[in-house]
Coordinates of C-alpha atoms and ligand atoms in Angstrom, one line a residue:
X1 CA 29.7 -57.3 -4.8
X2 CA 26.8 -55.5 -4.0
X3 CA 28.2 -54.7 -0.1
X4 CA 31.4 -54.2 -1.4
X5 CA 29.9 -51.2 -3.8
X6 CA 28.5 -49.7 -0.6
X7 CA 30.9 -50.3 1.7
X8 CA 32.9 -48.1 -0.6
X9 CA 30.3 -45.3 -0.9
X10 CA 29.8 -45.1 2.6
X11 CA 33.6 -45.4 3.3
X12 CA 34.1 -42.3 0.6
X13 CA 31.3 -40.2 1.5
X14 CA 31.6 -36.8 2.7
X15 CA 28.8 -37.1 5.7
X16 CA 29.8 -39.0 9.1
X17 CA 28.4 -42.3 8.9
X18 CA 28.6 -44.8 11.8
X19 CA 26.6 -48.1 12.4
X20 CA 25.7 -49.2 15.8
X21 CA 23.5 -52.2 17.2
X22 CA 20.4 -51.9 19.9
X23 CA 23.2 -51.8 22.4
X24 CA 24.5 -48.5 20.9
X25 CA 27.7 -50.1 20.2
X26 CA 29.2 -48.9 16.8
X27 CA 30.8 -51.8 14.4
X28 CA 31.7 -49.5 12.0
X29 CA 32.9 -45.3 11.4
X30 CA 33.8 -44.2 8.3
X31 CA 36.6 -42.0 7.0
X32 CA 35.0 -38.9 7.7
X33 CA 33.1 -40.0 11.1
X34 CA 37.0 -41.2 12.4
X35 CA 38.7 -37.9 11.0
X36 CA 36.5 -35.5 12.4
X37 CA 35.4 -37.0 15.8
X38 CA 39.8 -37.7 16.1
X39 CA 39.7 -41.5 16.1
X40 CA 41.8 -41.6 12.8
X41 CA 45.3 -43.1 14.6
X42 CA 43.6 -45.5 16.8
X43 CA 45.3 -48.6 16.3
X44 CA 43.5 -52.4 15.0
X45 CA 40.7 -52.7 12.7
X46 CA 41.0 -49.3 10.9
X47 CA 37.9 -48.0 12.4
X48 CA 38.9 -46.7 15.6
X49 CA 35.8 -45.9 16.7
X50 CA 34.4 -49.9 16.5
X51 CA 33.3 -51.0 20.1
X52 CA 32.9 -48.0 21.4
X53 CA 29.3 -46.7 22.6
X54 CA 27.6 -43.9 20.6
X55 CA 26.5 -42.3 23.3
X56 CA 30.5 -40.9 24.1
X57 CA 29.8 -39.1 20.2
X58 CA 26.2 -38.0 21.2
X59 CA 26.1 -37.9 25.1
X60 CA 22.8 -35.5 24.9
X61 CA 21.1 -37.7 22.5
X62 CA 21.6 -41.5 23.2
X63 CA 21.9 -43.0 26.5
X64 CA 25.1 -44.5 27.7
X65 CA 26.4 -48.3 28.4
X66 CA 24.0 -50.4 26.7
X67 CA 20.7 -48.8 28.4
X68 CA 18.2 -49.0 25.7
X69 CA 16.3 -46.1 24.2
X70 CA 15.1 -44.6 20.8
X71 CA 17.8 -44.6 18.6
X72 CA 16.2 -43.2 15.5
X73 CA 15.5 -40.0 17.3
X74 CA 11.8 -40.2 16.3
X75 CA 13.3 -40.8 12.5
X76 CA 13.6 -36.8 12.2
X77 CA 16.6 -34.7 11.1
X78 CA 18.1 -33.4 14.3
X79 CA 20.1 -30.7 15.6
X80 CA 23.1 -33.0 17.6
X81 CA 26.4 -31.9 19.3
X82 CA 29.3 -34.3 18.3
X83 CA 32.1 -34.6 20.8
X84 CA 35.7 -36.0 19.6
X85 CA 37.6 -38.0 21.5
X86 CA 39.4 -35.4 23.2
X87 CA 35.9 -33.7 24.4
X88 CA 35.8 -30.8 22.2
X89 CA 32.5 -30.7 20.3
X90 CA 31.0 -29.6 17.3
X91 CA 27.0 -29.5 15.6
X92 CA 25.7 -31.5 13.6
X93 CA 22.6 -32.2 11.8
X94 CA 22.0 -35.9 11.8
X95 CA 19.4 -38.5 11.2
X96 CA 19.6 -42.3 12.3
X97 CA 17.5 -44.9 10.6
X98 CA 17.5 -49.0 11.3
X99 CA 18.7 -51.3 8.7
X100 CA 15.8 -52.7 7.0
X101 CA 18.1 -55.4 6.0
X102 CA 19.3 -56.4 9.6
X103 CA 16.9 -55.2 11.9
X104 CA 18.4 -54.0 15.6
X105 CA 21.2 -52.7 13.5
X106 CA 21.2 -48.6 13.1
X107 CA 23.3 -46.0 10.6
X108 CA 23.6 -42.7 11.6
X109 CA 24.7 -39.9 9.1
X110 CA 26.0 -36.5 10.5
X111 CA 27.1 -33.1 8.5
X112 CA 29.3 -30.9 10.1
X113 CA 27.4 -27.4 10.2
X114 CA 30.1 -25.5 12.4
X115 CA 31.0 -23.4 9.3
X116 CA 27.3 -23.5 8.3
X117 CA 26.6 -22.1 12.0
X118 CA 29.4 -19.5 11.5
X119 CA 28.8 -18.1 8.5
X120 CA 25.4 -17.9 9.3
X121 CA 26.8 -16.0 12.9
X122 CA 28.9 -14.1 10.6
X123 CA 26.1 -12.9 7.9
X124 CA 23.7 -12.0 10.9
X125 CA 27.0 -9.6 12.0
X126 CA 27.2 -8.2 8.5
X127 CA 23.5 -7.4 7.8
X128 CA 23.2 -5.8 11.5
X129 CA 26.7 -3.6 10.5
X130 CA 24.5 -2.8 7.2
X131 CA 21.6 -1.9 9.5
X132 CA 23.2 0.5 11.8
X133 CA 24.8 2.1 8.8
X134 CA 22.2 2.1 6.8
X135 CA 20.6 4.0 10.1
X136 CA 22.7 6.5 10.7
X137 CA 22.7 7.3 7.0
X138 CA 18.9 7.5 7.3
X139 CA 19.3 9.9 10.5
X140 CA 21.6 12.2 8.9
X141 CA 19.7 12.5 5.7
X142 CA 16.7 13.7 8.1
X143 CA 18.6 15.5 9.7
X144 CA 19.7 17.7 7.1
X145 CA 16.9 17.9 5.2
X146 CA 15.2 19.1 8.4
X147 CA 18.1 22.1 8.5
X148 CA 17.4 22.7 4.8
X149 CA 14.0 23.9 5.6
X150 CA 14.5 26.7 7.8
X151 CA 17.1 28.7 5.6
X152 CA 14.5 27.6 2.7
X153 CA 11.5 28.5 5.0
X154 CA 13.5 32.0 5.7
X155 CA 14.1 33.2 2.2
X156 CA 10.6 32.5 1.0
X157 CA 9.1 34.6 4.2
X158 CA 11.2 37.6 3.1
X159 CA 10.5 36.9 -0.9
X160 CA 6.8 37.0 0.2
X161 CA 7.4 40.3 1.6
X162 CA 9.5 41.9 -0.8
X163 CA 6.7 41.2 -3.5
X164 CA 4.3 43.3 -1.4
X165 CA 7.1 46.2 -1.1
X166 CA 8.6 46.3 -5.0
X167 CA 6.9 47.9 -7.9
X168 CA 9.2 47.2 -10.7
X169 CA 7.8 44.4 -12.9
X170 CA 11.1 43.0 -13.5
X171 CA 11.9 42.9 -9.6
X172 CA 8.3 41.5 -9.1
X173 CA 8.6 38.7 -11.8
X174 CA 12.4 37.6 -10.3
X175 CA 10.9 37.6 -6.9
X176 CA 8.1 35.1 -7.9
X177 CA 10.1 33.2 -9.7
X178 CA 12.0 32.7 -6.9
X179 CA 9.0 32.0 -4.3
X180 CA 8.3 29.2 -6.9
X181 CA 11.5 27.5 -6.5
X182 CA 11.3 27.8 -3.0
X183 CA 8.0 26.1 -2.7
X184 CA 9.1 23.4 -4.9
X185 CA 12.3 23.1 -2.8
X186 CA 10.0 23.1 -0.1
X187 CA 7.9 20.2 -1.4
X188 CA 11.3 18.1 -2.6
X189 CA 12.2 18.5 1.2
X190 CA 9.0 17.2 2.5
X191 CA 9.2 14.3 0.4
X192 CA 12.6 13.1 1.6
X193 CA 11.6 13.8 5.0
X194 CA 8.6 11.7 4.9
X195 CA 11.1 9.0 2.8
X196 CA 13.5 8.9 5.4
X197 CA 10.8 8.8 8.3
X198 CA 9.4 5.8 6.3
X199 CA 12.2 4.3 5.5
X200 CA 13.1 3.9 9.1
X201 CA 9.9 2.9 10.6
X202 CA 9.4 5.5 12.5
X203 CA 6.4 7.4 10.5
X204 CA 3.1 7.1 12.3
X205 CA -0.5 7.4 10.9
X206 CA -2.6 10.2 12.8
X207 CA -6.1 8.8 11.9
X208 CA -9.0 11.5 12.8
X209 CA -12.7 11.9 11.9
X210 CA -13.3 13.5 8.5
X211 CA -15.9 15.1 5.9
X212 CA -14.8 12.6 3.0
X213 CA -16.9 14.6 -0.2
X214 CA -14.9 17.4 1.9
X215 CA -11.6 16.5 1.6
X216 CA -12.0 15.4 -2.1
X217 CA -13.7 18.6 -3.2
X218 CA -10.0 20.1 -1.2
X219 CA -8.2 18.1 -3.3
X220 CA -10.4 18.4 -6.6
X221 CA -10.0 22.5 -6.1
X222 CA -6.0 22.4 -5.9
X223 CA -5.9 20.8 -9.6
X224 CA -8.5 21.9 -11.3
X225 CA -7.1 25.1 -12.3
X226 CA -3.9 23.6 -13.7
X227 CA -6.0 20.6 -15.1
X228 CA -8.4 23.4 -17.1
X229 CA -5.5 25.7 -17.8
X230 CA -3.9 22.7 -20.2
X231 CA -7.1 22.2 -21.5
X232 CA -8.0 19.1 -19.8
X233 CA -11.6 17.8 -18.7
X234 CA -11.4 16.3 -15.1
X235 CA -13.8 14.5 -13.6
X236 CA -14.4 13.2 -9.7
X237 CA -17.0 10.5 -9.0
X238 CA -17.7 9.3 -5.5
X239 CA -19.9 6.2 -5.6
X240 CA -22.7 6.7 -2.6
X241 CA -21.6 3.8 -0.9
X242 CA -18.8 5.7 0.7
X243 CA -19.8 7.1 3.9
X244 CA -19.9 10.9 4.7
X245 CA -17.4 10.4 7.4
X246 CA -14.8 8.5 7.3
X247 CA -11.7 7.7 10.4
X248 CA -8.2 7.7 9.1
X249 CA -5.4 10.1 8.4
X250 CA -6.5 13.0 6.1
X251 CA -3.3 14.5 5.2
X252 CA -2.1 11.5 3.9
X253 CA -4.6 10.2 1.8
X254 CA -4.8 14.1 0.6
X255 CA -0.7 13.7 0.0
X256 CA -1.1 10.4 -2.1
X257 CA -4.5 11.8 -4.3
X258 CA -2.0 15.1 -4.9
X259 CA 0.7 13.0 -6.2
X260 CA -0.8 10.8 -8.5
X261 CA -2.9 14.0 -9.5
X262 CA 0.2 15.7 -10.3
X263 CA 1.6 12.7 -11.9
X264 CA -1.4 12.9 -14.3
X265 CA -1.3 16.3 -14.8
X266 CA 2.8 16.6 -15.6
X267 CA 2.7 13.6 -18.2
X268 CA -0.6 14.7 -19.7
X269 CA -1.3 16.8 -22.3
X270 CA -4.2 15.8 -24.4
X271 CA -7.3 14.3 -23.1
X272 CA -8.6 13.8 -19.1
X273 CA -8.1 13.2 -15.9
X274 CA -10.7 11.0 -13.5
X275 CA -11.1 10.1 -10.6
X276 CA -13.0 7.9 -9.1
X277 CA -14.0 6.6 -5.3
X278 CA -16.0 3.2 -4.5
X279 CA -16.8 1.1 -1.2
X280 CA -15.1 -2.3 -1.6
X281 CA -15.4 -4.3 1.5
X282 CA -16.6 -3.4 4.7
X283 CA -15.5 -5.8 7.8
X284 CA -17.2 -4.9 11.4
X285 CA -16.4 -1.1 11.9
X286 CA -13.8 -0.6 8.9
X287 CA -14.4 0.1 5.4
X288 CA -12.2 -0.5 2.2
X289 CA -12.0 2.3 0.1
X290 CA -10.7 1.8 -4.0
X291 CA -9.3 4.9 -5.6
X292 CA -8.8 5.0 -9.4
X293 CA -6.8 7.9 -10.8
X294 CA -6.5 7.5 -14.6
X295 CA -5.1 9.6 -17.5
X296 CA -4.9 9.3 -21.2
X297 CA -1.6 11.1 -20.7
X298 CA 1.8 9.1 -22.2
X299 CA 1.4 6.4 -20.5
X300 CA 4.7 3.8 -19.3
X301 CA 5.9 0.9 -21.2
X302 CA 6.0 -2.8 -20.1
X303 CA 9.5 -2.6 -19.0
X304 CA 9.2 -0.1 -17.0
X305 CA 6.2 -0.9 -14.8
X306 CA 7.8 -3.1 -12.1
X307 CA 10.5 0.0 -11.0
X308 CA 7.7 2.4 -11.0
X309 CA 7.2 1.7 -6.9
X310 CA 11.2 1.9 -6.5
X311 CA 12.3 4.8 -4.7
X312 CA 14.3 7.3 -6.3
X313 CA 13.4 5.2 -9.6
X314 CA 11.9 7.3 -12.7
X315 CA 11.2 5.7 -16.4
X316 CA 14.1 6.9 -17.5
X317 CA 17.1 9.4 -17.6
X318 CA 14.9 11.4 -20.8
X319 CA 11.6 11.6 -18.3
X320 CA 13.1 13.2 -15.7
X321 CA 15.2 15.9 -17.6
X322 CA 11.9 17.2 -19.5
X323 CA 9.6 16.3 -16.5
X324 CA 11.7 16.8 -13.2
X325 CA 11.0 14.9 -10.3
X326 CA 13.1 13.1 -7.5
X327 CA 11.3 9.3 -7.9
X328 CA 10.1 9.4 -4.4
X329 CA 6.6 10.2 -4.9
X330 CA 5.0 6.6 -5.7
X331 CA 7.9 5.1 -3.1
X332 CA 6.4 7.2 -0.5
X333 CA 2.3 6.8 -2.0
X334 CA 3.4 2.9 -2.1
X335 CA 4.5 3.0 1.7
X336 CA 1.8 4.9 2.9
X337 CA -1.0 2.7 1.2
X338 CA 0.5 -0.3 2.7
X339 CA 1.0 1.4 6.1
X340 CA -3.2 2.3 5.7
X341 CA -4.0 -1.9 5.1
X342 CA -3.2 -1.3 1.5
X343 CA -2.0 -2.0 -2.4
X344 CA -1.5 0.4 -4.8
X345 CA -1.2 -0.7 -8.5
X346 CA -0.4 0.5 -11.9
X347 CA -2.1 -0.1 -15.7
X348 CA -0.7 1.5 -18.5
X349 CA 0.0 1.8 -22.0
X350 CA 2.7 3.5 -23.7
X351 CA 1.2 6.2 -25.2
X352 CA -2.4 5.7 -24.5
X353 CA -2.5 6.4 -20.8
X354 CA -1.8 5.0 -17.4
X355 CA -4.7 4.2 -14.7
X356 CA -3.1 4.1 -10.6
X357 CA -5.3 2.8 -8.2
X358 CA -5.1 2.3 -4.4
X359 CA -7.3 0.8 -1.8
X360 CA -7.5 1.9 2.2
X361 CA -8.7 0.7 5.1
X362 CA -10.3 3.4 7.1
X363 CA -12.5 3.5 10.0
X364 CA -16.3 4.0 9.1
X365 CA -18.8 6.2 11.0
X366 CA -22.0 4.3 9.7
X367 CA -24.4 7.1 11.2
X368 CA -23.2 10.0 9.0
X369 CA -23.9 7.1 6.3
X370 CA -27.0 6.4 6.8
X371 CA -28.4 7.8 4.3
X372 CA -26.8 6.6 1.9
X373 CA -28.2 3.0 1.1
X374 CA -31.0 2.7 -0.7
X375 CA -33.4 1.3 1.7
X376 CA -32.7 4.5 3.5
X377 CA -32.9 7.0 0.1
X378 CA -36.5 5.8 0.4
X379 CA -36.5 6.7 4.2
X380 CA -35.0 9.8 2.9
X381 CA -38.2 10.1 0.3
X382 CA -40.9 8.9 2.8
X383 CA -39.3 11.6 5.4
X384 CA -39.6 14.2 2.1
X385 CA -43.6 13.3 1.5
X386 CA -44.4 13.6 5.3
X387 CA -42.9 16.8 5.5
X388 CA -44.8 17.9 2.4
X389 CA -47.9 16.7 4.0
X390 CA -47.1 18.1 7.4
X391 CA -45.8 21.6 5.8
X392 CA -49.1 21.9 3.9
X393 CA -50.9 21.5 7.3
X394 CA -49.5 24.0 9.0
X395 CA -50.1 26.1 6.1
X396 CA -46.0 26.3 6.0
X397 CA -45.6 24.0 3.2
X398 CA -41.8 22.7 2.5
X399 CA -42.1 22.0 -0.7
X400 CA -43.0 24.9 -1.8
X401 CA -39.7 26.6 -4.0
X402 CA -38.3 29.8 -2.5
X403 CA -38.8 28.5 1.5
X404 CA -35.0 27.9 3.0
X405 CA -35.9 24.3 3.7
X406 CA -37.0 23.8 0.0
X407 CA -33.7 25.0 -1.2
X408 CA -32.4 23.2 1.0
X409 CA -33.4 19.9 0.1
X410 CA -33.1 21.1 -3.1
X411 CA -29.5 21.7 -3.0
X412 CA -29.0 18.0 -1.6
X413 CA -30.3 16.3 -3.6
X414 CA -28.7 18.4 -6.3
X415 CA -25.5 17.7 -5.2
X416 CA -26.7 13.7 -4.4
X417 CA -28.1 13.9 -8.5
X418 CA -24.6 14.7 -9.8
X419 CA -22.9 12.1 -8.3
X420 CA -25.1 9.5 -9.9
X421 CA -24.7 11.5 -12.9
X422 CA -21.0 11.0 -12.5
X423 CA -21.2 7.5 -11.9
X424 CA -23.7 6.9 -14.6
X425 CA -26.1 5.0 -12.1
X426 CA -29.0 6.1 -14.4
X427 CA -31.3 4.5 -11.8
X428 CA -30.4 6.2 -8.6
X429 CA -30.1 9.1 -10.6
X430 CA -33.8 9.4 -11.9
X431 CA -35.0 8.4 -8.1
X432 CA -32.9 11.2 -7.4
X433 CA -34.2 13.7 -10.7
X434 CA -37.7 12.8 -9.3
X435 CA -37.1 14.4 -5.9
X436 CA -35.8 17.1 -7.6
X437 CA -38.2 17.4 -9.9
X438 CA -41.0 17.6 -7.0
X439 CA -38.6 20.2 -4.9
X440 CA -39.1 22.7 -8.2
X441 CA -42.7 22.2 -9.2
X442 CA -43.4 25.6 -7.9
X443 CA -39.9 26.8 -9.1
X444 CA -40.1 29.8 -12.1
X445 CA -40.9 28.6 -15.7
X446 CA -36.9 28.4 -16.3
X447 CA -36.1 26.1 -13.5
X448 CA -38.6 24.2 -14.4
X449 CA -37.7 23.8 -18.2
X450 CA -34.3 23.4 -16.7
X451 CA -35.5 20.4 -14.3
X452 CA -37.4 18.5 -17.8
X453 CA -34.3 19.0 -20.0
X454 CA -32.0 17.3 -17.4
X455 CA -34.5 14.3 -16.8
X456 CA -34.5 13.9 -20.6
X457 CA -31.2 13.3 -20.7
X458 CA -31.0 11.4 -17.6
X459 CA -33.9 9.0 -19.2
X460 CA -31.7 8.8 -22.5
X461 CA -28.8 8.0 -19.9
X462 CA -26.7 10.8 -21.9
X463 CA -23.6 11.7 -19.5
X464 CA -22.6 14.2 -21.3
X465 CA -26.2 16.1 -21.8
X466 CA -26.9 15.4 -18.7
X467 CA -23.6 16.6 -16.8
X468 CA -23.8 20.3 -19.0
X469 CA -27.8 20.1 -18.6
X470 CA -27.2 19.8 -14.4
X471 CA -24.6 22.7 -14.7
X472 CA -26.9 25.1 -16.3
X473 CA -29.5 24.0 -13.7
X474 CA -27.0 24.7 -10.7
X475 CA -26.6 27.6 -12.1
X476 CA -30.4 28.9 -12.0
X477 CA -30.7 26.9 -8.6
X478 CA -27.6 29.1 -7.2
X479 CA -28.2 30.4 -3.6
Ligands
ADP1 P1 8.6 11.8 -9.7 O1 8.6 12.7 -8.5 O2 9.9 11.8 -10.4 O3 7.4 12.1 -10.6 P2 7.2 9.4 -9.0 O4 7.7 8.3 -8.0 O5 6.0 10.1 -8.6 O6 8.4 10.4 -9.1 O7 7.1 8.8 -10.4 C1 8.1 7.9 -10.9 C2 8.1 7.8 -12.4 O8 6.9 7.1 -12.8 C3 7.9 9.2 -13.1 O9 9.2 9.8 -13.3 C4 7.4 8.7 -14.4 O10 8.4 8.2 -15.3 C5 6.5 7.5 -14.0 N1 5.0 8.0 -13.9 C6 4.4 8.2 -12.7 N2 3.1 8.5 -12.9 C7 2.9 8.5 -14.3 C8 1.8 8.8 -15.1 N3 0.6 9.1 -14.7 N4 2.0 8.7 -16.5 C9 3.2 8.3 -17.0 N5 4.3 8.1 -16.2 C10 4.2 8.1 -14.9

């Protein structure tokens, strides 16, 4: 009863099946094995394919005329060709196992993957078609966009020109209202130009040496106006791990710091803006550097967060009529993170503020660094005392307020005192006050008082006191 059942499913099933002894001649072929492989009409026991040798279905796999070999094919799902009785052939996965019931006897099962191999022939067609059009698309977008820019580039030359030559106030107002446009036209092209060049893999990095503090001061000094002029407080905090000179493309890492700036400043209105740099890895010559740009602007809802990389994808339709905006900007920041070793991510809450950050990998120039670690801040200070000792030697001592070297120094570790300020490393930042505080013992009573009041509130660990106390100080400090 039991072999009837299975003689059945095997008679009914869908797959090949044939059964064959040590001697690789088959006793049995079922329905499908004898319709496909065209042994259907062959006359007798109703499996036509009974006494032949497997090897005439599978010439590359088994061997021919009763010469023994492995005929479980190593007991692994193969890749076979199947020929049919008239010669023509077809693929096949198959797998052969032995009967664990009748040992020396073997069933092979075989699918038929000729449509599977076509359409797999014929969806590798497709997607190259989409490719190439997708391509040429890509081409002619850059294309125009790259025509776009002279006309653009051509009005805004003359504008400029115009609003040196025109007095009328009205005529002066139009004119810069129309060099506006023009420059954001300008910056719209740019952005699709860059999209398309990513897009098609054909944007390259152009890594150079660079003043890091340099290019963020750059950067700091394009928003701050804008950022002050709505009334926000903005802060930039570099952590002192990050070396002065860093090897990587500039220009980009400027582009993606001015978008998410201007991100934060457009859907801001209350509140800050910070920014802040730290050193998170460092393997042989390259350094990972984490970027945190965060607003208490209004912020982006659940939902919304995983379309915010998307190009041309914004919120929604109500964001970009009040806000503007094409959608490319974190598309093209997202693209040229990864293409820099990469991630950039996204926190928000609707309403209470959204925080982007980004890491880098960039090439480090350790020797503009050194100074930078604390074993070497106390190099830094030893250095300091000897030249205080030698100075007082030569009767030209450095320490001594009003010499250039003094100011110097004094300015460095100034500028070294605010970022710890910034950072709130109260610890690095009193080393720091200390240096200071010996650069301006022979400093006028004011800078003196200035010097106290700022270590007060560096002792208390006050940001705030501390960060208007250090302004004022600056200020009497000025050169
Ligand atoms: P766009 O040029 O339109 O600003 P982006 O790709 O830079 O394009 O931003 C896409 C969308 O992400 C924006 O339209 C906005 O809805 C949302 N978004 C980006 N940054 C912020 C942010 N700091 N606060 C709130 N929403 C933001």
């Amino acid at each position: 009863m039991e072999d009837e059942n299975s003689m059945f499913l095997m008679e009914e099933a869908l797959e090949m099946i044939l059964v064959f002894n040590e001697e690789g001649v088959v006793s049995y072929a079922n329905a499908a094995a004898r319709k496909k492989l065209g042994y259907e009409e062959e006359p007798g026991s109703g499996s036509g394919l009974a006494g032949r040798d497997v090897g005439e279905v599978f010439p590359n796999a088994f061997p021919w005329g009763g010469v023994p070999g492995d005929y479980t094919l190593g007991g692994a799902q193969r890749n076979l060709v199947a020929y049919r009785r008239n010669r023509t052939c077809f693929p096949v996965e198959a797998k052969v196992v032995e009967s664990l019931r009748r040992p020396g006897t073997y069933v092979c099962m075989a699918n038929d993957i000729l449509e599977k191999e076509h359409l797999g022939r014929e969806i590798g067609q497709v997607r190259e078609e989409a490719q190439q059009a997708a391509k040429v698309k890509a081409e002619f977008v850059a294309n125009v966009t790259h025509e776009l820019r002279t006309p653009v580039n051509g009005i805004l030359g003359n504008v400029r020109e115009l609003v040196e030559e025109v007095t009328d106030p009205r005529t002066v107002k139009a004119l810069q209202l129309i060099e506006r446009c023009c420059g954001d036209m300008n910056k719209i092209i740019n952005n699709i130009l860059d999209f398309s060049k990513l897009d098609a893999g054909k944007f390259t990095l152009e890594p150079r040496r660079f003043h890091f503090r340099n290019m963020l001061d750059y950067v700091k000094a394009q928003h701050k106006g804008r950022i002050s002029e709505k009334g926000l407080d903005f802060f930039v905090t570099v952590s002192p791990q990050v070396p002065e000179y860093v090897v990587g493309d500039e220009l980009r890492i400027v582009q993606i710091l001015n978008n998410l700036l201007s991100n934060a400043l457009k859907f801001t209105a209350v509140g800050k803006i910070t920014v802040q740099v730290l050193r998170t890895a460092s393997v042989g010559d390259k350094i990972e550097l984490f970027f945190i740009i965060s607003d208490t602007g209004i912020g982006i809802g659940e939902a919304d967060m995983d379309k915010l990389f998307r190009s041309f994808s914004q919120v929604d339709a109500s964001i970009s009529r009040k806000y503007g905006g094409t959608g490319l900007g974190l598309s093209i920041c997202r693209q040229l993170v990864e293409l820099m070793g990469g991630r950039i991510e996204a926190e928000s809450e609707k309403n209470r503020g959204s925080t982007f950050s980004f890491s880098v990998w960039l090439g480090a120039c350790e020797e503009e660094h050194r100074e930078q670690s604390p074993d070497d801040v106390k190099a830094v200070f030893r250095q300091m005392a000897h030249q205080g000792q030698e100075g007082a030697k030569t009767g030209g001592d450095a320490r001594s307020y009003g010499t250039p070297e003094n100011r110097e120094a004094l300015k460095k570790n100034l500028s070294k005192l605010i970022l710890c300020i910034e950072m709130e490393n109260w610890e690095k930042a009193e080393m720091f006050m200390e240096t200071v505080r010996q650069l301006a013992e022979e400093a006028p009573a004011e800078v003196k008082r200035g010097v106290l009041r700022l270590k007060m509130a560096i002792q208390k660990e006050n940001y705030e006191k501390a960060a208007a106390e250090y302004e004022k100080l600056e200020q009497l400090t000025a050169m």
